[in-house]
Amino acid sequence: MAALRRTLHVATLAAGARRALAGSLAGSCLADRRLWDKLHADARRGSVPTFDWFFGYEEAQGLLLPLLQEAGAACPPRVLDVGCGTSSLCTGLYTKCPHPVDVLGVDFSPVAVAHMKSLLEGGQGQTPLCPGHPASRLHFIKADAQNLEPVASSGSFQLVLDKGTWDAISRGGLPRAYQLLSECLRVLSPQGTLIQFSDEDPDVRLPCLEQGSPGWTVTVQELGPFGGITYFAYLVQGSH
């Protein structure tokens, strides 16, 4: 969470907007939905369609695309982005992945979900998003990542993405973060992969993931540096 408490490298926002959002986070509880409603509403007034903590799809695609190709048993493979916000992960997978993919973004902020639905459908005078493959699909649903029962059945996704969501929820206490992890693993295929993107040091994150993921393999890869900051991709995987 260190990078969330200082000005982050947010490639999709102008410098002035980045400073304003970083100021809004100071002393705030990042597990509070009202905070995210306000941040997403503020971001919608800008000139860019998406907002990314840490980094966006372009920086993550080198890791994501090979994993999707490995998930060839499911066609198209299903991807869940928990706490998607207005990130470019979902839209990037949908518009740029050359293989068919079925992407679902969930967030507890109705403001974020409404914005992403509008972006997908070409609202507010924008051009609708075009899939990178004719069979690809993209949906956004309002849901709490700590309780995915209403939107996702057990073992139904080959890839689950968490970019900063554990970081935010853990500010409200580790039990809530472990509930998020439990739900992510419940909806993940036994042969699938959960990826947590974070700037948190492996010495802190790995013991938490290993404790909360018995029977799963936990590894870490460095990403970046992006904007002078090194990030980590924590992979929780079943049998491959």
Short mmCIF file of C-alpha atoms in Angstrom, two decimals:
data_model
loop_
_atom_site.label_atom_id
_atom_site.label_comp_id
_atom_site.label_asym_id
_atom_site.label_seq_id
_atom_site.Cartn_x
_atom_site.Cartn_y
_atom_site.Cartn_z
CA MET A 1 0.00 0.00 0.00
CA ALA A 2 3.00 2.32 0.11
CA ALA A 3 2.39 3.48 -3.43
CA LEU A 4 -1.27 4.18 -2.71
CA ARG A 5 -0.27 6.48 0.11
CA ARG A 6 2.06 8.48 -2.07
CA THR A 7 1.45 9.78 -5.58
CA LEU A 8 1.22 6.69 -7.77
CA HIS A 9 2.34 6.19 -11.32
CA VAL A 10 -1.02 6.50 -13.04
CA ALA A 11 -0.37 6.58 -16.74
CA THR A 12 -3.93 7.35 -17.78
CA LEU A 13 -4.39 10.55 -15.80
CA ALA A 14 -2.85 13.97 -16.21
CA ALA A 15 -0.46 15.08 -13.47
CA GLY A 16 -2.97 17.52 -11.95
CA ALA A 17 -5.65 14.85 -11.64
CA ARG A 18 -3.13 12.43 -10.09
CA ARG A 19 -2.23 14.97 -7.41
CA ALA A 20 -5.88 15.64 -6.63
CA LEU A 21 -6.71 11.94 -6.26
CA ALA A 22 -3.63 11.21 -4.17
CA GLY A 23 -4.68 14.04 -1.87
CA SER A 24 -8.16 12.57 -1.57
CA LEU A 25 -6.67 9.30 -0.30
CA ALA A 26 -4.66 10.82 2.52
CA GLY A 27 -5.99 9.48 5.81
CA SER A 28 -8.95 7.75 4.13
CA CYS A 29 -10.17 4.20 4.62
CA LEU A 30 -9.64 2.52 1.27
CA ALA A 31 -12.26 -0.11 2.10
CA ASP A 32 -14.98 2.59 2.19
CA ARG A 33 -17.23 2.45 -0.88
CA ARG A 34 -18.14 6.14 -0.56
CA LEU A 35 -14.52 7.10 -1.11
CA TRP A 36 -14.35 5.11 -4.35
CA ASP A 37 -17.69 6.48 -5.56
CA LYS A 38 -16.26 9.97 -5.17
CA LEU A 39 -12.94 9.14 -6.81
CA HIS A 40 -14.58 7.46 -9.79
CA ALA A 41 -17.04 10.34 -10.17
CA ASP A 42 -14.15 12.81 -10.16
CA ALA A 43 -12.22 10.74 -12.69
CA ARG A 44 -15.23 10.68 -15.05
CA ARG A 45 -14.98 14.44 -15.37
CA GLY A 46 -11.52 14.11 -16.92
CA SER A 47 -10.63 13.63 -20.55
CA VAL A 48 -9.49 9.99 -20.29
CA PRO A 49 -11.84 6.99 -20.11
CA THR A 50 -9.93 4.74 -17.68
CA PHE A 51 -8.00 5.16 -14.44
CA ASP A 52 -5.29 2.75 -13.29
CA TRP A 53 -3.62 2.35 -9.96
CA PHE A 54 -0.11 0.95 -10.32
CA PHE A 55 -0.20 0.36 -14.10
CA GLY A 56 -2.56 -0.64 -16.90
CA TYR A 57 -3.20 -3.43 -19.37
CA GLU A 58 -0.21 -2.62 -21.58
CA GLU A 59 2.21 -3.35 -18.74
CA ALA A 60 0.39 -6.53 -17.64
CA GLN A 61 -0.33 -8.17 -20.99
CA GLY A 62 3.01 -9.97 -21.19
CA LEU A 63 1.98 -11.96 -18.11
CA LEU A 64 -1.73 -12.32 -18.88
CA LEU A 65 -1.72 -13.51 -22.48
CA PRO A 66 0.43 -16.65 -21.96
CA LEU A 67 -1.80 -17.67 -19.02
CA LEU A 68 -4.88 -17.31 -21.20
CA GLN A 69 -3.31 -19.46 -23.90
CA GLU A 70 -2.55 -22.13 -21.30
CA ALA A 71 -6.23 -22.13 -20.33
CA GLY A 72 -7.14 -23.62 -23.69
CA ALA A 73 -9.52 -26.20 -22.25
CA ALA A 74 -12.11 -23.47 -21.76
CA CYS A 75 -13.11 -21.63 -24.92
CA PRO A 76 -13.30 -18.82 -24.41
CA PRO A 77 -11.47 -18.75 -21.06
CA ARG A 78 -13.29 -16.76 -18.40
CA VAL A 79 -11.54 -13.90 -16.62
CA LEU A 80 -12.79 -12.16 -13.48
CA ASP A 81 -11.40 -8.78 -12.39
CA VAL A 82 -12.35 -8.16 -8.75
CA GLY A 83 -12.52 -4.53 -7.74
CA CYS A 84 -12.13 -3.56 -11.37
CA GLY A 85 -12.90 0.12 -10.81
CA THR A 86 -12.35 1.98 -14.07
CA SER A 87 -9.11 0.17 -14.86
CA SER A 88 -7.96 -0.69 -18.38
CA LEU A 89 -7.38 -4.36 -17.50
CA CYS A 90 -10.86 -5.50 -18.57
CA THR A 91 -11.13 -3.23 -21.58
CA GLY A 92 -7.59 -4.06 -22.70
CA LEU A 93 -8.23 -7.80 -22.57
CA TYR A 94 -11.46 -7.36 -24.50
CA THR A 95 -10.16 -5.06 -27.22
CA LYS A 96 -6.56 -6.23 -27.62
CA CYS A 97 -6.40 -9.94 -26.84
CA PRO A 98 -6.13 -11.75 -30.21
CA HIS A 99 -7.76 -14.89 -28.76
CA PRO A 100 -11.39 -15.22 -27.60
CA VAL A 101 -11.86 -14.27 -23.95
CA ASP A 102 -14.90 -13.82 -21.70
CA VAL A 103 -14.22 -11.01 -19.20
CA LEU A 104 -16.29 -9.98 -16.18
CA GLY A 105 -15.43 -6.91 -14.14
CA VAL A 106 -17.02 -6.52 -10.70
CA ASP A 107 -16.86 -3.57 -8.34
CA PHE A 108 -18.86 -2.44 -5.34
CA SER A 109 -18.98 1.13 -6.65
CA PRO A 110 -22.08 1.72 -8.80
CA VAL A 111 -20.36 4.81 -10.19
CA ALA A 112 -17.45 2.74 -11.53
CA VAL A 113 -19.74 0.06 -12.98
CA ALA A 114 -21.97 2.62 -14.69
CA HIS A 115 -18.94 4.34 -16.20
CA MET A 116 -17.48 1.10 -17.58
CA LYS A 117 -20.83 -0.01 -19.02
CA SER A 118 -21.13 3.35 -20.71
CA LEU A 119 -17.60 3.07 -22.07
CA LEU A 120 -18.31 -0.43 -23.40
CA GLU A 121 -21.56 0.58 -25.08
CA GLY A 122 -20.29 3.85 -26.53
CA GLY A 123 -22.23 6.20 -24.25
CA GLN A 124 -21.62 9.93 -23.93
CA GLY A 125 -20.75 10.26 -27.59
CA GLN A 126 -17.92 7.71 -27.48
CA THR A 127 -17.32 4.90 -29.94
CA PRO A 128 -18.37 1.46 -28.59
CA LEU A 129 -15.49 -0.84 -27.73
CA CYS A 130 -14.64 -3.41 -30.39
CA PRO A 131 -13.45 -6.89 -29.37
CA GLY A 132 -10.01 -8.09 -30.40
CA HIS A 133 -11.63 -11.39 -31.36
CA PRO A 134 -15.22 -11.79 -32.62
CA ALA A 135 -16.03 -14.36 -29.92
CA SER A 136 -14.79 -12.20 -27.01
CA ARG A 137 -17.24 -10.85 -24.43
CA LEU A 138 -17.08 -8.17 -21.72
CA HIS A 139 -19.53 -7.48 -18.88
CA PHE A 140 -19.54 -5.31 -15.76
CA ILE A 141 -21.59 -6.06 -12.65
CA LYS A 142 -21.95 -4.30 -9.31
CA ALA A 143 -20.87 -6.81 -6.65
CA ASP A 144 -18.87 -7.05 -3.45
CA ALA A 145 -15.64 -8.96 -4.07
CA GLN A 146 -15.93 -10.41 -0.56
CA ASN A 147 -19.22 -12.08 -1.53
CA LEU A 148 -19.30 -13.23 -5.16
CA GLU A 149 -22.09 -15.78 -4.68
CA PRO A 150 -24.67 -13.65 -6.56
CA VAL A 151 -22.51 -13.37 -9.69
CA ALA A 152 -20.06 -16.27 -9.85
CA SER A 153 -20.35 -20.00 -9.27
CA SER A 154 -17.53 -22.09 -7.82
CA GLY A 155 -14.68 -22.98 -10.17
CA SER A 156 -16.10 -20.95 -13.05
CA PHE A 157 -13.10 -18.76 -13.95
CA GLN A 158 -9.73 -19.70 -15.39
CA LEU A 159 -8.10 -16.40 -14.43
CA VAL A 160 -8.94 -14.07 -11.53
CA LEU A 161 -7.31 -10.64 -11.35
CA ASP A 162 -6.87 -8.46 -8.27
CA LYS A 163 -5.03 -5.20 -8.96
CA GLY A 164 -4.80 -3.40 -5.64
CA THR A 165 -8.07 -4.77 -4.24
CA TRP A 166 -6.41 -6.81 -1.47
CA ASP A 167 -4.36 -3.69 -0.68
CA ALA A 168 -7.48 -1.55 -0.28
CA ILE A 169 -9.61 -4.09 1.61
CA SER A 170 -6.81 -5.00 4.00
CA ARG A 171 -6.89 -1.41 5.25
CA GLY A 172 -10.15 -2.43 6.90
CA GLY A 173 -8.46 -5.44 8.55
CA LEU A 174 -6.81 -8.66 7.39
CA PRO A 175 -9.91 -10.80 8.07
CA ARG A 176 -11.67 -8.91 5.27
CA ALA A 177 -8.70 -9.44 2.97
CA TYR A 178 -8.74 -13.17 3.71
CA GLN A 179 -12.47 -13.25 2.90
CA LEU A 180 -11.64 -11.65 -0.47
CA LEU A 181 -8.95 -14.28 -1.07
CA SER A 182 -11.34 -17.08 -0.10
CA GLU A 183 -13.94 -15.88 -2.59
CA CYS A 184 -11.36 -15.50 -5.37
CA LEU A 185 -10.19 -19.07 -4.83
CA ARG A 186 -13.75 -20.37 -4.62
CA VAL A 187 -14.65 -19.06 -8.07
CA LEU A 188 -11.28 -20.06 -9.56
CA SER A 189 -10.97 -23.27 -11.56
CA PRO A 190 -8.76 -25.89 -9.85
CA GLN A 191 -6.39 -25.49 -12.81
CA GLY A 192 -6.67 -21.70 -12.85
CA THR A 193 -4.58 -18.76 -11.68
CA LEU A 194 -5.29 -15.89 -9.31
CA ILE A 195 -3.01 -12.88 -9.78
CA GLN A 196 -2.68 -10.17 -7.18
CA PHE A 197 -0.87 -7.08 -8.48
CA SER A 198 0.65 -4.97 -5.73
CA ASP A 199 3.63 -2.91 -4.64
CA GLU A 200 3.66 -4.69 -1.26
CA ASP A 201 6.93 -6.43 -0.45
CA PRO A 202 6.97 -10.25 -0.84
CA ASP A 203 8.20 -10.61 2.75
CA VAL A 204 4.81 -9.25 3.82
CA ARG A 205 2.43 -10.60 1.17
CA LEU A 206 3.73 -14.13 0.59
CA PRO A 207 3.16 -15.41 4.16
CA CYS A 208 -0.41 -14.08 4.04
CA LEU A 209 -1.14 -15.78 0.73
CA GLU A 210 0.47 -19.04 1.76
CA GLN A 211 -1.57 -19.09 4.96
CA GLY A 212 -4.80 -18.27 3.14
CA SER A 213 -4.27 -20.62 0.16
CA PRO A 214 -3.65 -24.13 1.53
CA GLY A 215 -3.28 -26.61 -1.31
CA TRP A 216 -2.46 -23.91 -3.86
CA THR A 217 1.00 -22.95 -5.16
CA VAL A 218 2.04 -19.36 -4.45
CA THR A 219 4.81 -17.65 -6.45
CA VAL A 220 5.85 -14.06 -7.16
CA GLN A 221 7.21 -12.21 -10.19
CA GLU A 222 8.63 -8.69 -10.33
CA LEU A 223 7.05 -6.20 -12.73
CA GLY A 224 8.55 -2.92 -13.82
CA PRO A 225 9.84 -0.63 -12.67
CA PHE A 226 7.04 1.57 -13.97
CA GLY A 227 7.44 5.23 -13.13
CA GLY A 228 10.37 4.32 -10.91
CA ILE A 229 8.35 1.83 -8.82
CA THR A 230 8.81 -1.94 -8.82
CA TYR A 231 5.60 -3.94 -8.53
CA PHE A 232 4.88 -7.59 -7.90
CA ALA A 233 2.55 -10.16 -9.43
CA TYR A 234 1.58 -12.73 -6.81
CA LEU A 235 0.35 -15.90 -8.55
CA VAL A 236 -1.83 -18.41 -6.72
CA GLN A 237 -2.20 -21.45 -8.93
CA GLY A 238 -3.85 -24.85 -8.92
CA SER A 239 -2.63 -27.91 -10.74
CA HIS A 240 -1.43 -27.21 -14.28
#
